Amino acid sequence: MYGDDGYYSIINSDTGRALDVLNGSAMNNTNVQLWGRNDSCAQRWQIVRNANSDFSIHSACSGLALDV
């Protein structure tokens, strides 16, 4: 879901739960989880197109990108 603030909520279509940064942390190596929707910054994401035409997904809480 796209919000008016330019951030997305990434929602699991089976459970209705949102992709969420554990405890809303702004530190490297923090896990993500599926959690009940609460519209906090931990559940808002910015999708950024990088110079090489790849995309990255950044947390609204910290600006840090998802990594696997």
Coordinates of C-alpha atoms in Angstrom, one line a residue, residues 1-61:
M1 CA 0.0 0.0 0.0
Y2 CA 1.3 3.4 -1.0
G3 CA 0.9 6.2 1.5
D4 CA 0.6 10.0 0.9
D5 CA 4.0 10.5 2.5
G6 CA 5.9 8.6 -0.2
Y7 CA 6.3 5.4 1.8
Y8 CA 4.9 2.0 1.3
S9 CA 3.5 -0.6 3.7
I10 CA 4.4 -4.1 2.5
I11 CA 1.5 -6.4 3.4
N12 CA 1.4 -10.2 3.3
S13 CA -1.6 -11.1 1.2
D14 CA -2.3 -14.3 3.1
T15 CA -2.1 -13.0 6.7
G16 CA -2.7 -9.3 6.3
R17 CA 0.4 -8.6 8.5
A18 CA 2.9 -6.0 7.6
L19 CA 6.7 -6.2 7.1
D20 CA 8.0 -4.7 10.3
V21 CA 11.4 -3.8 11.7
L22 CA 11.8 -5.7 15.0
N23 CA 11.2 -3.2 17.9
G24 CA 11.4 -0.3 15.4
S25 CA 15.2 -0.5 15.7
A26 CA 17.5 1.9 13.8
M27 CA 20.6 -0.4 14.1
N28 CA 22.4 -2.5 11.6
N29 CA 21.7 -6.3 11.6
T30 CA 18.2 -5.9 13.1
N31 CA 15.7 -8.5 12.0
V32 CA 12.4 -7.9 10.2
Q33 CA 9.2 -9.8 10.9
L34 CA 5.6 -9.9 10.0
W35 CA 3.5 -8.0 12.6
G36 CA -0.1 -6.7 12.9
R37 CA -0.6 -3.5 11.1
N38 CA -0.1 -0.4 13.2
D39 CA 1.2 2.3 10.7
S40 CA 4.4 2.9 12.7
C41 CA 7.6 3.9 11.0
A42 CA 8.7 0.3 11.6
Q43 CA 6.2 -0.7 8.9
R44 CA 6.8 2.0 6.4
W45 CA 9.3 1.5 3.5
Q46 CA 10.7 3.6 0.8
I47 CA 11.6 1.9 -2.5
V48 CA 14.6 3.5 -4.1
R49 CA 16.0 3.1 -7.6
N50 CA 19.8 2.9 -7.5
A51 CA 22.2 4.2 -10.1
N52 CA 22.6 0.7 -11.6
S53 CA 18.8 0.4 -12.1
D54 CA 18.5 -2.0 -9.1
F55 CA 16.1 -1.2 -6.4
S56 CA 16.5 -1.1 -2.6
I57 CA 14.0 -1.0 0.2
H58 CA 14.7 1.4 3.1
S59 CA 13.1 1.7 6.5
A60 CA 11.3 4.9 7.4
C61 CA 12.7 4.6 10.9

